Short mmCIF file of C-alpha atoms in Angstrom, two decimals:
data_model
loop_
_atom_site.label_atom_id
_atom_site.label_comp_id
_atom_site.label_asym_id
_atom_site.label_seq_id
_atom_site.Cartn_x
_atom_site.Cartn_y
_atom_site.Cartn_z
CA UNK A 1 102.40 -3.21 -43.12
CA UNK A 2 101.49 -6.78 -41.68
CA UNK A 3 99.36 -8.94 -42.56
CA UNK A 4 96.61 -8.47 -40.62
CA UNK A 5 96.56 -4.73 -40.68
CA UNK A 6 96.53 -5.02 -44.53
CA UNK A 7 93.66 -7.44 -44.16
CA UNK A 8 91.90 -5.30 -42.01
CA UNK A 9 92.56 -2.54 -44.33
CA UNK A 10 90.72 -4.39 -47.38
CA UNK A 11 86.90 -4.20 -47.68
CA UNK A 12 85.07 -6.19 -49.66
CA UNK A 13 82.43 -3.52 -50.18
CA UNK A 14 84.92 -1.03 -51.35
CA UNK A 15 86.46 -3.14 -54.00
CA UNK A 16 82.77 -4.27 -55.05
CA UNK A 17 81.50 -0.56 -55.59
CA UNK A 18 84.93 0.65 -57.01
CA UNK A 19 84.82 -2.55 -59.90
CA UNK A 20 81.73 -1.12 -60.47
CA UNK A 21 82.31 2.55 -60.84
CA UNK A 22 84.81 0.96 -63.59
CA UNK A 23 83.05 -0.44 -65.09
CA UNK A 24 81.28 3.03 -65.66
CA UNK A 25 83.82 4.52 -66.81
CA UNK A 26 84.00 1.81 -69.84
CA UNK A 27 80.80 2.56 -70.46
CA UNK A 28 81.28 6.10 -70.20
CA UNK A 29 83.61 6.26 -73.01
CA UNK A 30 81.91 3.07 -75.21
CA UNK A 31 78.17 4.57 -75.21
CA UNK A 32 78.45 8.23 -73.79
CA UNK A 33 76.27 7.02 -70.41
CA UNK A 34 76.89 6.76 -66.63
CA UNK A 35 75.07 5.06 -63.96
CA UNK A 36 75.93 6.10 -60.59
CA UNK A 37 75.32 4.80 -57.32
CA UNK A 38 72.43 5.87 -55.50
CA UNK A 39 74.09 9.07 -53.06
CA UNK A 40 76.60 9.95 -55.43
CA UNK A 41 77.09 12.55 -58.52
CA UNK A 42 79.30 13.54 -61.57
CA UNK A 43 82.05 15.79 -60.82
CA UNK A 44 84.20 15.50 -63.72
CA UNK A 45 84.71 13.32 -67.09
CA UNK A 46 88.54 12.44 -67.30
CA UNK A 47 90.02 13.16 -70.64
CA UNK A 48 93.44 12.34 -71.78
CA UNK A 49 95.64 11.75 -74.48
CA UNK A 50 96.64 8.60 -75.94
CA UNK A 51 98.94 7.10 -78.53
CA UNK A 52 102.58 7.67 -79.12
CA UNK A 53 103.17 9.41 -82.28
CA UNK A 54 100.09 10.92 -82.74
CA UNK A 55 97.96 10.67 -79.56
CA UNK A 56 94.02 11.18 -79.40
CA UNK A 57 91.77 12.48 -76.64
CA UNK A 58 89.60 10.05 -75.02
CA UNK A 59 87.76 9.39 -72.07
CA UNK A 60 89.42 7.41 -69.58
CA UNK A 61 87.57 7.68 -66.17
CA UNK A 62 85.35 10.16 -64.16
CA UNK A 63 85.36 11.76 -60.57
CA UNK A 64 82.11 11.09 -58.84
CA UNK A 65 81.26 12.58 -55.27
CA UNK A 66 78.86 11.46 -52.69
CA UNK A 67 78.02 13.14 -48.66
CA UNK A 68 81.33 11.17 -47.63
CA UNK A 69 83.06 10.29 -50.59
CA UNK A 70 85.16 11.48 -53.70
CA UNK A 71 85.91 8.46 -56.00
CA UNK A 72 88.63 9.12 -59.22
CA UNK A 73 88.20 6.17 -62.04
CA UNK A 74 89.95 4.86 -64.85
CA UNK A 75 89.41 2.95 -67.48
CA UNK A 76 91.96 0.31 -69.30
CA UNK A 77 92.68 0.04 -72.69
CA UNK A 78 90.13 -0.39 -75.42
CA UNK A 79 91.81 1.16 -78.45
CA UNK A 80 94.56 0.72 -80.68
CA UNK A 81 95.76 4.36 -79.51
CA UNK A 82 95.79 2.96 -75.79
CA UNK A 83 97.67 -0.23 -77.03
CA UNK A 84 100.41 1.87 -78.18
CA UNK A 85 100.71 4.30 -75.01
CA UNK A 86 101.04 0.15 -73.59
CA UNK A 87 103.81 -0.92 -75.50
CA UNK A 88 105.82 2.47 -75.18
CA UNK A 89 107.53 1.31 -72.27
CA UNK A 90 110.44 2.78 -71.66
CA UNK A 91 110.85 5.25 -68.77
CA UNK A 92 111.16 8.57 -67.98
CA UNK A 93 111.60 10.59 -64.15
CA UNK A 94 108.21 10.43 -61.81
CA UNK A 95 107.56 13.86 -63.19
CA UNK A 96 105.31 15.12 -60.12
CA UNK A 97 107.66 13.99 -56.91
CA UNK A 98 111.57 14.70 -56.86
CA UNK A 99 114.07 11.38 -56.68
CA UNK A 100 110.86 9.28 -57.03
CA UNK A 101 112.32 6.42 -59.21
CA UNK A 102 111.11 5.77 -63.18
CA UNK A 103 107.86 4.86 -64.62
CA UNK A 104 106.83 3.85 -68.05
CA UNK A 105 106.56 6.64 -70.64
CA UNK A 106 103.12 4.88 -72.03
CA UNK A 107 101.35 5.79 -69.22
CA UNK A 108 103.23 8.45 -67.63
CA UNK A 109 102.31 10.44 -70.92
CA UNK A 110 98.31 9.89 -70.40
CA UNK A 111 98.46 10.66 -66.87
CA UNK A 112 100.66 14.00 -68.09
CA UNK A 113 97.97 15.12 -70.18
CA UNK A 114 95.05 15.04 -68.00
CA UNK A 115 96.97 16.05 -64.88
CA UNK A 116 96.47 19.67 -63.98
CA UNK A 117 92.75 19.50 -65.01
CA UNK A 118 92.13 16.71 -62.77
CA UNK A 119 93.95 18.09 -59.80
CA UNK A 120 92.24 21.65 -60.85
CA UNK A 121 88.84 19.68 -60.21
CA UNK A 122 89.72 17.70 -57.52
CA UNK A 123 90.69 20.53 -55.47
CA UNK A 124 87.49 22.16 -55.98
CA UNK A 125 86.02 19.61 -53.88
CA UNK A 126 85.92 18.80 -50.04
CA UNK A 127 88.84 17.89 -48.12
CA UNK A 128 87.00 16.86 -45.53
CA UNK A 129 86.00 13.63 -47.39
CA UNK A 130 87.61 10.54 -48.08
CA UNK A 131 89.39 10.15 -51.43
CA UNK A 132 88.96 6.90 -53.22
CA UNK A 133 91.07 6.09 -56.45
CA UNK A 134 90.57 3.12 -58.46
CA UNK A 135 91.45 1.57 -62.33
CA UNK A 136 91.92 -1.40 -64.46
CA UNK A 137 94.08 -2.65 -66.36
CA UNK A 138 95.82 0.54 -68.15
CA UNK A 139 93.90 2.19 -65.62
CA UNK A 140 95.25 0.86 -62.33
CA UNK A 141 98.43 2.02 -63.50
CA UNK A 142 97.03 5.65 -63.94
CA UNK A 143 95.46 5.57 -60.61
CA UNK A 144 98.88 4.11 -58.71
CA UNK A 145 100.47 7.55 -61.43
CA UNK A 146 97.68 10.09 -59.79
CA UNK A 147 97.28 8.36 -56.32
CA UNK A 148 100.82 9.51 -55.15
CA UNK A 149 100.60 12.89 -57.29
CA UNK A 150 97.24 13.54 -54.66
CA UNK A 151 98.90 12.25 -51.93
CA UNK A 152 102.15 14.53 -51.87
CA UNK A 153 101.04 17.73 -54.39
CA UNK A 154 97.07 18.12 -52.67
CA UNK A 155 95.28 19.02 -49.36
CA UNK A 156 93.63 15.72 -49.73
CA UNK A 157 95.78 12.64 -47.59
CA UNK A 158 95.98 9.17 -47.58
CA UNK A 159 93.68 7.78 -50.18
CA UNK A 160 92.45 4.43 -50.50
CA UNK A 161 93.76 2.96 -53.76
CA UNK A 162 92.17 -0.25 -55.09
CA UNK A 163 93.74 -1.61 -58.45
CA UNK A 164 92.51 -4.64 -60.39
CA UNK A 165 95.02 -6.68 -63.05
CA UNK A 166 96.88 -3.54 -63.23
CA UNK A 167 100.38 -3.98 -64.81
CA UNK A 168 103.59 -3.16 -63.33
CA UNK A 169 103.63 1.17 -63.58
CA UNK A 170 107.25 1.50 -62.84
CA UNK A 171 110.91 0.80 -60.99
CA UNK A 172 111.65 -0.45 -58.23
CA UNK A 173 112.23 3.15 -56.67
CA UNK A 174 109.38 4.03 -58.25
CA UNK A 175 107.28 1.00 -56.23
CA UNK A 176 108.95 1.33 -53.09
CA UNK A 177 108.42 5.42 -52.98
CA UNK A 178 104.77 4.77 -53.76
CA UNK A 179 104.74 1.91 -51.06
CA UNK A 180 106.08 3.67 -48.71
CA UNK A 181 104.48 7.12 -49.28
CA UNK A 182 100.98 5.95 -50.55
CA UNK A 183 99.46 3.39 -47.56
CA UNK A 184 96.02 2.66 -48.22
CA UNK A 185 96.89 0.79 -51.66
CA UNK A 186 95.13 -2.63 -52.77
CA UNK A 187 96.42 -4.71 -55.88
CA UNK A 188 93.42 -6.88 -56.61
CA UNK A 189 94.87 -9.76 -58.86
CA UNK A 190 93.29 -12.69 -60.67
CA UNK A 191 96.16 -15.40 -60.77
CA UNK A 192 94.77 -16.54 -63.59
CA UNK A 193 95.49 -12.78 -65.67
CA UNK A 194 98.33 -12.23 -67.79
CA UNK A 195 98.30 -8.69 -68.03
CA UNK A 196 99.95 -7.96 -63.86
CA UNK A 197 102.93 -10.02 -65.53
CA UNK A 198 103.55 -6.85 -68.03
CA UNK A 199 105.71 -5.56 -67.90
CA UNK A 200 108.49 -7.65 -67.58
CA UNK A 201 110.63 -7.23 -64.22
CA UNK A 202 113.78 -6.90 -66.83
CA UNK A 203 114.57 -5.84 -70.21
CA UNK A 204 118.38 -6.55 -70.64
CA UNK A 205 120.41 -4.40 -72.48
CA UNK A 206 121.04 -3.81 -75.27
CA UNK A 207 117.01 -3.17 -75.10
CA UNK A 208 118.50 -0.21 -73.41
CA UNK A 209 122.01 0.82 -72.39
CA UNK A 210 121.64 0.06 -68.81
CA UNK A 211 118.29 -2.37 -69.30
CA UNK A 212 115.01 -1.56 -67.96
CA UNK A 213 113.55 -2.53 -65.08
CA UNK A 214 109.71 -3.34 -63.27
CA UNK A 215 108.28 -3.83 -60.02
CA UNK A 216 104.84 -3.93 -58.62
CA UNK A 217 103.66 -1.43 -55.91
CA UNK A 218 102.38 -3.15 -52.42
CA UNK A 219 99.75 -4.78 -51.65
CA UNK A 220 98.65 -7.85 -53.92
CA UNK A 221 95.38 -9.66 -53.12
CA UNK A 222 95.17 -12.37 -54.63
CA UNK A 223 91.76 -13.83 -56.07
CA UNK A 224 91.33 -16.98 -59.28
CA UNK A 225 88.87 -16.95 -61.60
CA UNK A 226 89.86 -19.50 -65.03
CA UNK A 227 87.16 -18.67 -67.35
CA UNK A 228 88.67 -21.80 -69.74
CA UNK A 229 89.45 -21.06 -73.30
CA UNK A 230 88.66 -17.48 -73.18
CA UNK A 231 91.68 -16.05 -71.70
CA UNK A 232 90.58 -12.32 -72.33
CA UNK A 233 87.57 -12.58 -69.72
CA UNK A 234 90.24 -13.68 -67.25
CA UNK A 235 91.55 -9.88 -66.92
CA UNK A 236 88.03 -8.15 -67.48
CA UNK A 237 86.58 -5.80 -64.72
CA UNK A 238 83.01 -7.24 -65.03
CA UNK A 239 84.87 -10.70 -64.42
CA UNK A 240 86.79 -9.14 -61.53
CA UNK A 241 83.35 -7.74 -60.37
CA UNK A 242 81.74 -10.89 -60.27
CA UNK A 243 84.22 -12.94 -58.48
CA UNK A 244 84.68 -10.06 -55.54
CA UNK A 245 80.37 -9.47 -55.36
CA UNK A 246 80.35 -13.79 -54.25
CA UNK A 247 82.31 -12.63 -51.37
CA UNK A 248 79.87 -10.44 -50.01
CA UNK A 249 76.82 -11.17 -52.08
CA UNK A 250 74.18 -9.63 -49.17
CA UNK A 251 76.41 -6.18 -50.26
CA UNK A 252 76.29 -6.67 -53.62
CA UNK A 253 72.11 -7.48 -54.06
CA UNK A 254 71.81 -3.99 -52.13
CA UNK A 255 74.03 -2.05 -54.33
CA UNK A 256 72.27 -3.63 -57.45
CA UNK A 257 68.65 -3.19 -56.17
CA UNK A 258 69.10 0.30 -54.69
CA UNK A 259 70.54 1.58 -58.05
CA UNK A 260 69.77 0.15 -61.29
CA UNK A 261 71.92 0.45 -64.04
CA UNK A 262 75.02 0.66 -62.31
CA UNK A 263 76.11 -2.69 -61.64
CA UNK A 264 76.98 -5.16 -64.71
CA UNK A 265 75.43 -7.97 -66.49
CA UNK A 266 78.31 -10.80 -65.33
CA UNK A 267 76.84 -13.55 -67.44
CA UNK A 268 79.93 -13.45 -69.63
CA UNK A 269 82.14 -14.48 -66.31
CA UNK A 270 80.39 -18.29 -65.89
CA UNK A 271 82.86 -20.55 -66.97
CA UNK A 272 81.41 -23.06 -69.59
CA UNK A 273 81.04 -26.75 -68.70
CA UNK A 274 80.39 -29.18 -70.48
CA UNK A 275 80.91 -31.11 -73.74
CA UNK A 276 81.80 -30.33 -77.42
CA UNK A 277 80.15 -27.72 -78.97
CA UNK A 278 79.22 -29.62 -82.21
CA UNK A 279 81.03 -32.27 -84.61
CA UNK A 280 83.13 -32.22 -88.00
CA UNK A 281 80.18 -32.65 -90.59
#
């Protein structure tokens, strides 16, 4: 894909109401609520399985459906259970498409355990709509997992996939497979983020026998926001929200104003200026 048909492929207001519908699906699974956009309607909570040893069900995400559109969501991590499912990565076979490279077992695992309910639901629904799929963080890697299970295993074709400071999800015949297979696929990336750089590309042996190794799926776009000493806000969806709404603000006012509650409070994502707080007494 060049570069202009990938830039024609982005939309601003796509990535805007997707960020949001994230971060629903935090708040979803931090205060039991959901705020929807005006037109559209629950479908199905996402529940999965975290941790390594002992895993936990959680909520991770939602499917919401409107007249045209079905959107899938997940959430990134926010427990100590989803920080271990993060650091469990070694990798195991693509388990839903033959010869389809390695991803890591972390996140392979949640996507596992949710898997034949969501495609149960999502099958229940209209093929005649479009088919949106979108996470952070954790969850971009989830959605890039259950974006090319939909694509090859369901009625439903070429879905629009919109990530945001997602981490590598697996090899590189894992990210060329997807690439190739999966065409409608955004990687939104603050520069400024650390998590995209995790995994590492390589993990030498004697990590493993034969080493491990990442690669990102196509297509990065790229966007910088350096919220100063606070590195944490740099990879947080209401953060990448804010940053994306300032490119079509006229978009973003109209989603806000036509429903309430659904878009968040980006006060958090100002970057402080000024002097010292205070002095040594």
């Amino acid at each position: 894909m060049n570069n202009s048909v990938f830039k024609e492929k982005f939309s601003t207001e796509e990535a805007i109401l997707l960020a949001g519908m994230i971060h629903q699906a935090y708040q979803l699974f931090e205060t039991g609520t959901l705020s929807l956009p005006r037109g559209f309607r629950l479908r199905h909570i996402i529940r999965a399985l975290a941790g390594v040893e002992e895993p936990e069900e959680e909520v991770f995400g939602f499917i919401a459906e409107s007249a045209e559109d079905i959107v899938v969501t997940f959430r990134g991590t926010r427990t100590f259970k989803d920080n271990e499912s993060d650091q469990d990565l070694y990798q195991v076979p693509y388990p839903y498409v033959r010869d389809a490279g390695f991803t890591h077992r972390g996140f392979t695992c949640i996507y596992s355990s949710t898997r034949n309910e969501l495609i149960r639901e999502l099958n229940r629904l209209s093929t005649g709509k479009r088919v949106l799929i979108a996470g952070h963080s954790l969850g971009g890697s989830l959605a890039v997992l259950a974006a090319l299970d939909i694509e090859v295993n369901t009625r439903f074709k070429d879905p629009i996939v919109y990530t945001y400071g997602s981490p590598r999800t697996g090899d590189p015949l894992f990210a060329s497979f997807f690439s190739q297979t999966v065409q409608n696929s955004i990687r939104i990336v603050n520069i400024h983020d650390i998590i995209p750089t995790l995994p590492a590309r390589v993990y030498p042996p004697p990590f493993v026998k034969d080493g491990l190794y990442y690669r990102h799926v196509n297509r990065k776009y790229p966007v910088s926001f350096q919220l100063n000493s606070l590195p944490v806000r740099n990879h947080e969806i209401v953060c990448y929200f804010h940053n994306l709404s300032m490119q079509n603000p006229d978009y973003t006012r109209a989603l806000c104003a036509g429903s309430p509650g659904f878009c968040p409070d980006t006060a958090m994502c100002v970057p402080f200026i000024g002097g010292c707080s205070g002095e040594i007494p």
